MMTF fields as JSON, N, C-alpha, C and O atoms, coordinates in Angstrom:
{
  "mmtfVersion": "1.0.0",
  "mmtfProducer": "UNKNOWN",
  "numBonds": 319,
  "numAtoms": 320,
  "numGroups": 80,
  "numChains": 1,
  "numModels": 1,
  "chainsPerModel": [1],
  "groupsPerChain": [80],
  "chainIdList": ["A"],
  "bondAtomList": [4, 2, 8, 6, 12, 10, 16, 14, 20, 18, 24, 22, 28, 26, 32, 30, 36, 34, 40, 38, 44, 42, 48, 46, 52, 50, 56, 54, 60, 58, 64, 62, 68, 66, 72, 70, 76, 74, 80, 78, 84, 82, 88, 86, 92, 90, 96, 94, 100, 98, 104, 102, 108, 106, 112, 110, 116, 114, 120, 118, 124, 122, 128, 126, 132, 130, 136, 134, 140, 138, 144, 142, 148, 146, 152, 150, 156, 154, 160, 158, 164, 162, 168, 166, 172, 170, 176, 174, 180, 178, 184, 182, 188, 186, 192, 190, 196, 194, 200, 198, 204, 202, 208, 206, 212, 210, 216, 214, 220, 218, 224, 222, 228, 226, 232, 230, 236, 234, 240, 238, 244, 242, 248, 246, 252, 250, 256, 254, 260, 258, 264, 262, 268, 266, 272, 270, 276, 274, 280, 278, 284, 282, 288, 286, 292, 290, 296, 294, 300, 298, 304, 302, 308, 306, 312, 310, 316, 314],
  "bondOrderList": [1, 1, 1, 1, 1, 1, 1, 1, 1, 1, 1, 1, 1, 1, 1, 1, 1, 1, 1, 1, 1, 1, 1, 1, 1, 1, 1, 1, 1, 1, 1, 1, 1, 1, 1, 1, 1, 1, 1, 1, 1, 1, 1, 1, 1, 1, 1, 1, 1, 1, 1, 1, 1, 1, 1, 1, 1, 1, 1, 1, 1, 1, 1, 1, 1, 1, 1, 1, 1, 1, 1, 1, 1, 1, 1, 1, 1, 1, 1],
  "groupList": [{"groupName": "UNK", "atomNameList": ["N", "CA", "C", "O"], "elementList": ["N", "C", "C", "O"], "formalChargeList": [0, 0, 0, 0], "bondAtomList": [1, 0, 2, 1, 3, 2], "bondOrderList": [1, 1, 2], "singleLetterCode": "X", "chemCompType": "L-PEPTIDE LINKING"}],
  "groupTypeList": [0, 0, 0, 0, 0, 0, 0, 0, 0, 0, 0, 0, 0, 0, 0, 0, 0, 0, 0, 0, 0, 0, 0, 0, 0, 0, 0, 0, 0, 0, 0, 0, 0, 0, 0, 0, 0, 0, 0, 0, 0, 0, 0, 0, 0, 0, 0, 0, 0, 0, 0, 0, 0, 0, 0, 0, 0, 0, 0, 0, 0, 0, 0, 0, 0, 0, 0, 0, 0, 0, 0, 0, 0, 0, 0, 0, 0, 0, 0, 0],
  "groupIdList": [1, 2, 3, 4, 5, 6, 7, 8, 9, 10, 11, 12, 13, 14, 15, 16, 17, 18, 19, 20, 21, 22, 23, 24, 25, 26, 27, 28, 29, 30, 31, 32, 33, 34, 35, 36, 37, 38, 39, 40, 41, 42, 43, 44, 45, 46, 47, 48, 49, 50, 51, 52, 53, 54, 55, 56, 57, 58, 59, 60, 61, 62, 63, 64, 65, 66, 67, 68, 69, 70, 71, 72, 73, 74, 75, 76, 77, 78, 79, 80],
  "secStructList": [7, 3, 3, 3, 3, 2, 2, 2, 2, 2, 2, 1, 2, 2, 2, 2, 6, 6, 6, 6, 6, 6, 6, 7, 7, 3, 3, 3, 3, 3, 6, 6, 3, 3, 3, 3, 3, 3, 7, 7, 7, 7, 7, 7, 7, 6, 6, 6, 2, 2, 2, 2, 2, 2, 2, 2, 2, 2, 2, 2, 2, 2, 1, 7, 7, 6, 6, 7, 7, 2, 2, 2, 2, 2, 2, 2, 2, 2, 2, 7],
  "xCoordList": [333.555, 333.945, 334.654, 334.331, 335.833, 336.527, 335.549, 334.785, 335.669, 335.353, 336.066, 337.251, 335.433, 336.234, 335.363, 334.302, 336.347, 335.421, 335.364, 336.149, 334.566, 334.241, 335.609, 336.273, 335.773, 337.155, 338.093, 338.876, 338.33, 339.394, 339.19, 340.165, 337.907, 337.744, 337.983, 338.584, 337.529, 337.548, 338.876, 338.963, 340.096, 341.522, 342.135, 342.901, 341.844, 342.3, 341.666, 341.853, 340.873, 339.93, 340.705, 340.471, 341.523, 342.336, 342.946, 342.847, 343.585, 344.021, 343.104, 343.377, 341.666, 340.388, 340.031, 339.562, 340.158, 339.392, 340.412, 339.984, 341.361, 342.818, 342.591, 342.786, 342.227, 341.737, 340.458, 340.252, 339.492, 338.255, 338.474, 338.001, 339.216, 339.209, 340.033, 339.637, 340.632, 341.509, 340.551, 341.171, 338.991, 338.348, 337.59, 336.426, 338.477, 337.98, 337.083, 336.935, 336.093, 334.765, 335.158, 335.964, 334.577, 334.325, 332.902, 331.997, 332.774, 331.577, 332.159, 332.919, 331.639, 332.12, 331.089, 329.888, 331.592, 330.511, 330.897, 331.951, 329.666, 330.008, 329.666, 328.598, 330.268, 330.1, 329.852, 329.069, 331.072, 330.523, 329.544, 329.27, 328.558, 327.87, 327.589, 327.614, 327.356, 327.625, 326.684, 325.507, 327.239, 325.864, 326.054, 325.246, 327.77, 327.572, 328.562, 329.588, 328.075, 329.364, 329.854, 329.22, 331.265, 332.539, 332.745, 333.498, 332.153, 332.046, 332.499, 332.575, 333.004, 333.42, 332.456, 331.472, 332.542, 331.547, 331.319, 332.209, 329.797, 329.893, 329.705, 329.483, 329.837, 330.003, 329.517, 330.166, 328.33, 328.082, 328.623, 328.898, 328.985, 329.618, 328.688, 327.804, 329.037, 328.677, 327.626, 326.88, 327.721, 326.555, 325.932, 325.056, 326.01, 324.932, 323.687, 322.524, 324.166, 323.543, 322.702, 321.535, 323.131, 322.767, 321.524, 320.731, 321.69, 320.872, 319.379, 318.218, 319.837, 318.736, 317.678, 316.455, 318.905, 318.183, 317.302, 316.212, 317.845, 317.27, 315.651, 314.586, 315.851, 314.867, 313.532, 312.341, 313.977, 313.088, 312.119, 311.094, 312.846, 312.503, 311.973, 311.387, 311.841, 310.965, 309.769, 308.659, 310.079, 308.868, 307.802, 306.576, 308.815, 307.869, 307.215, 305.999, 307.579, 307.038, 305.437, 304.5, 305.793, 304.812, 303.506, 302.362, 303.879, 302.951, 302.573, 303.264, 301.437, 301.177, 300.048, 299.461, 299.663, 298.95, 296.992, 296.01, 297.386, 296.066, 295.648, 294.7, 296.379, 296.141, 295.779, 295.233, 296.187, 295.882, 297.344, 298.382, 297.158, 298.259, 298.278, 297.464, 300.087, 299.914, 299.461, 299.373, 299.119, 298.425, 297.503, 297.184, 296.555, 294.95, 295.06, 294.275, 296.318, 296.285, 296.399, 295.889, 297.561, 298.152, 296.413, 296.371, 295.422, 294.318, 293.58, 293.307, 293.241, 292.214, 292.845, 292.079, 294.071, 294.219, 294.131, 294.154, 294.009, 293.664, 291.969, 291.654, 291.127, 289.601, 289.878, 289.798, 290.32, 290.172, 290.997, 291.498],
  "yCoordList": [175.995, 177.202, 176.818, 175.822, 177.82, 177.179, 177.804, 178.754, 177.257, 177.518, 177.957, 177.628, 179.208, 179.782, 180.309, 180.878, 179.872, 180.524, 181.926, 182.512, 182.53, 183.806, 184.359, 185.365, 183.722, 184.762, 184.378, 185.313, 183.451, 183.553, 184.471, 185.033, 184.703, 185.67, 187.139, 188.1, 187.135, 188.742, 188.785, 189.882, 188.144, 188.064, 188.461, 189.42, 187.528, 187.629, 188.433, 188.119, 189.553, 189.869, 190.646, 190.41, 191.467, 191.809, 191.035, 191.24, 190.118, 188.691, 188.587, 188.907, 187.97, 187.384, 188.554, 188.149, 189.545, 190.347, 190.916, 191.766, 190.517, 190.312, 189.099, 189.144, 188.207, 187.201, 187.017, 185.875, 187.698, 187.713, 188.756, 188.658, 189.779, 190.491, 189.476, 189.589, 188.872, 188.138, 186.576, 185.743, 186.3, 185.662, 184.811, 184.46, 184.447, 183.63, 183.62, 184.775, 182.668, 182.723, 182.091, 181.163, 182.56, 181.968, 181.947, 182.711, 180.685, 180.44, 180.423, 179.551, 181.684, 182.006, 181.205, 181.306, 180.454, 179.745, 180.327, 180.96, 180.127, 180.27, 178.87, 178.299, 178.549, 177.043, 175.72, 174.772, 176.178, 175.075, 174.778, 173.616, 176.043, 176.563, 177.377, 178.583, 177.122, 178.6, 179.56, 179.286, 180.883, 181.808, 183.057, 183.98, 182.887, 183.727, 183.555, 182.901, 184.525, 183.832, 185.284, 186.318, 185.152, 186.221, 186.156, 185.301, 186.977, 186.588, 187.532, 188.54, 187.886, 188.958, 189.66, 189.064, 190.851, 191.803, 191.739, 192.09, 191.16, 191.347, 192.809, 193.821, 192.622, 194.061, 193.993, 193.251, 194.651, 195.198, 195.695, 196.885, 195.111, 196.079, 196.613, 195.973, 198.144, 198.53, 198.665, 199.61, 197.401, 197.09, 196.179, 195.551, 195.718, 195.097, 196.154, 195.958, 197.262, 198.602, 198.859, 198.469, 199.42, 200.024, 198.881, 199.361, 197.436, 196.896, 197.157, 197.321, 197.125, 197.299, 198.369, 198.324, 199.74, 201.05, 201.254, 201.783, 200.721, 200.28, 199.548, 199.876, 198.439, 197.555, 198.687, 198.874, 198.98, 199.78, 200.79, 201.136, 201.353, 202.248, 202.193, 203.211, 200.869, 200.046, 199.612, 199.691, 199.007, 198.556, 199.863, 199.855, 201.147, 202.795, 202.775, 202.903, 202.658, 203.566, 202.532, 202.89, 201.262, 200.025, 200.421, 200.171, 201.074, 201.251, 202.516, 203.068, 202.894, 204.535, 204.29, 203.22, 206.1, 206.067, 206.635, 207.044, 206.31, 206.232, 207.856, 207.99, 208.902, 210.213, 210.73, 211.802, 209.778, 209.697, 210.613, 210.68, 211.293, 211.437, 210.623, 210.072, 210.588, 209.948, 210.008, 209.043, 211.688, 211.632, 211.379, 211.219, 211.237, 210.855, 209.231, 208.527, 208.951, 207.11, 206.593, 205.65, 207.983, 208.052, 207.96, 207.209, 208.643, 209.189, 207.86, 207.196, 207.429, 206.829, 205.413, 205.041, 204.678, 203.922, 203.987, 202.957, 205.213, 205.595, 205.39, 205.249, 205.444, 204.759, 203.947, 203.833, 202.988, 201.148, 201.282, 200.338],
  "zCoordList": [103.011, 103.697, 104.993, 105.639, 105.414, 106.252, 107.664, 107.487, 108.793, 110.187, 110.747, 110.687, 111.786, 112.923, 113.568, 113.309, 115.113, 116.031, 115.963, 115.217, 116.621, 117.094, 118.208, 117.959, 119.092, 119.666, 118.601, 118.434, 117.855, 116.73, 115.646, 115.147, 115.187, 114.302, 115.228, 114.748, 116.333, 116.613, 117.064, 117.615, 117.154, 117.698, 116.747, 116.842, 115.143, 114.254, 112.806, 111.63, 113.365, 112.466, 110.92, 109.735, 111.461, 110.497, 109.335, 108.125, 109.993, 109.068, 107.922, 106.765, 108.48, 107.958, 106.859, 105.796, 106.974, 106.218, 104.898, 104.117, 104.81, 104.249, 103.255, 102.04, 103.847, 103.172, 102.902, 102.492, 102.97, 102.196, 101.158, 100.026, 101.572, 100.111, 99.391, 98.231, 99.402, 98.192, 97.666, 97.004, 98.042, 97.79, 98.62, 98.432, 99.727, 100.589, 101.395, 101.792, 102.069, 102.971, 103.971, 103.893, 105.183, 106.39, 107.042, 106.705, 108.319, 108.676, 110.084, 110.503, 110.904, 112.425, 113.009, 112.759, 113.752, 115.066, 115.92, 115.977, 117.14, 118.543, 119.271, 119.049, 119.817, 120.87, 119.637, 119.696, 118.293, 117.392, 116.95, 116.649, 116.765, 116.134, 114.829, 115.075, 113.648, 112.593, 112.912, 113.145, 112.936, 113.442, 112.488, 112.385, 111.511, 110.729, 109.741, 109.928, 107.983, 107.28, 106.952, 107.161, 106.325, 106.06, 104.71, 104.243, 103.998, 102.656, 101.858, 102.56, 100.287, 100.107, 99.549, 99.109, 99.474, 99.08, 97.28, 96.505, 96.774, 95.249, 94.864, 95.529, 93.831, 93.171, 91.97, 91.232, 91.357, 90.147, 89.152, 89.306, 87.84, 87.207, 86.223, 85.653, 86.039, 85.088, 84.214, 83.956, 83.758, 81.921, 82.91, 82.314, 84.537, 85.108, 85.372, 85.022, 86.033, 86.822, 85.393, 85.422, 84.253, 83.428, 82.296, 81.487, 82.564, 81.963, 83.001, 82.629, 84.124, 85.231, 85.316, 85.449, 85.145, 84.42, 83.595, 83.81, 82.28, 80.961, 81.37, 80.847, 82.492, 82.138, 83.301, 83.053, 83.958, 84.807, 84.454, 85.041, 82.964, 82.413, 81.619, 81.252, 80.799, 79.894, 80.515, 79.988, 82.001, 82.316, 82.693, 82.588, 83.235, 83.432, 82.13, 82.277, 80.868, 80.099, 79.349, 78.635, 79.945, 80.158, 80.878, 80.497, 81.968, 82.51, 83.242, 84.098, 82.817, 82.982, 83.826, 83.99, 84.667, 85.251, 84.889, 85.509, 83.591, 82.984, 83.581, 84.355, 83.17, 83.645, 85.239, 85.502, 86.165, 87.282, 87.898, 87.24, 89.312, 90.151, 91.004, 91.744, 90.681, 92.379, 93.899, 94.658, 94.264, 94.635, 94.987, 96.165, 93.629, 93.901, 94.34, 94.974, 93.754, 93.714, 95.385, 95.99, 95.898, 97.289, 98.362, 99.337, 98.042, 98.674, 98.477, 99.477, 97.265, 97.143, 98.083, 98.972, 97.952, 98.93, 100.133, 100.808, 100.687, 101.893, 102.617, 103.799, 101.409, 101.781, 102.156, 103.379, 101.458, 101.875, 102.407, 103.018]
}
């Protein structure tokens, strides 16, 4: 990952972010320091979100509340 300082990144921030959308990372130091990185944003697609759905909803129907509310479940943790 390439390096840049901090007044170079905030001088040139526009630039940088021009070039992170097109893939690229940076690691901003201050005093030649890394204190932070410039990375591009991932993104989910699709049949990722929806396998996730799927699996959430498999694991709900896994596990029930044995005729309980949540409520009562909400209360009774409240003893202890």
């Amino acid at each position: 990952m390439t390096q840049v300082g901090a007044f170079e990144a905030k001088t040139h921030l526009p630039k940088l972010l021009e070039q992170v959308r097109n893939g690229a990372s940076f690691v901003i130091t201050r005093h030649g320091h890394p204190v932070a990185e410039l990375i591009p944003v991932r993104t989910a697609d699709s049949d990722t979100v929806r396998t996730a759905i799927e699996g959430l909803k498999a694991f709900q129907r896994r596990h029930t509340l044995d005729g309980l509310s949540v409520r009562e479940l909400i209360e009774a943790g409240r003893r202890y």
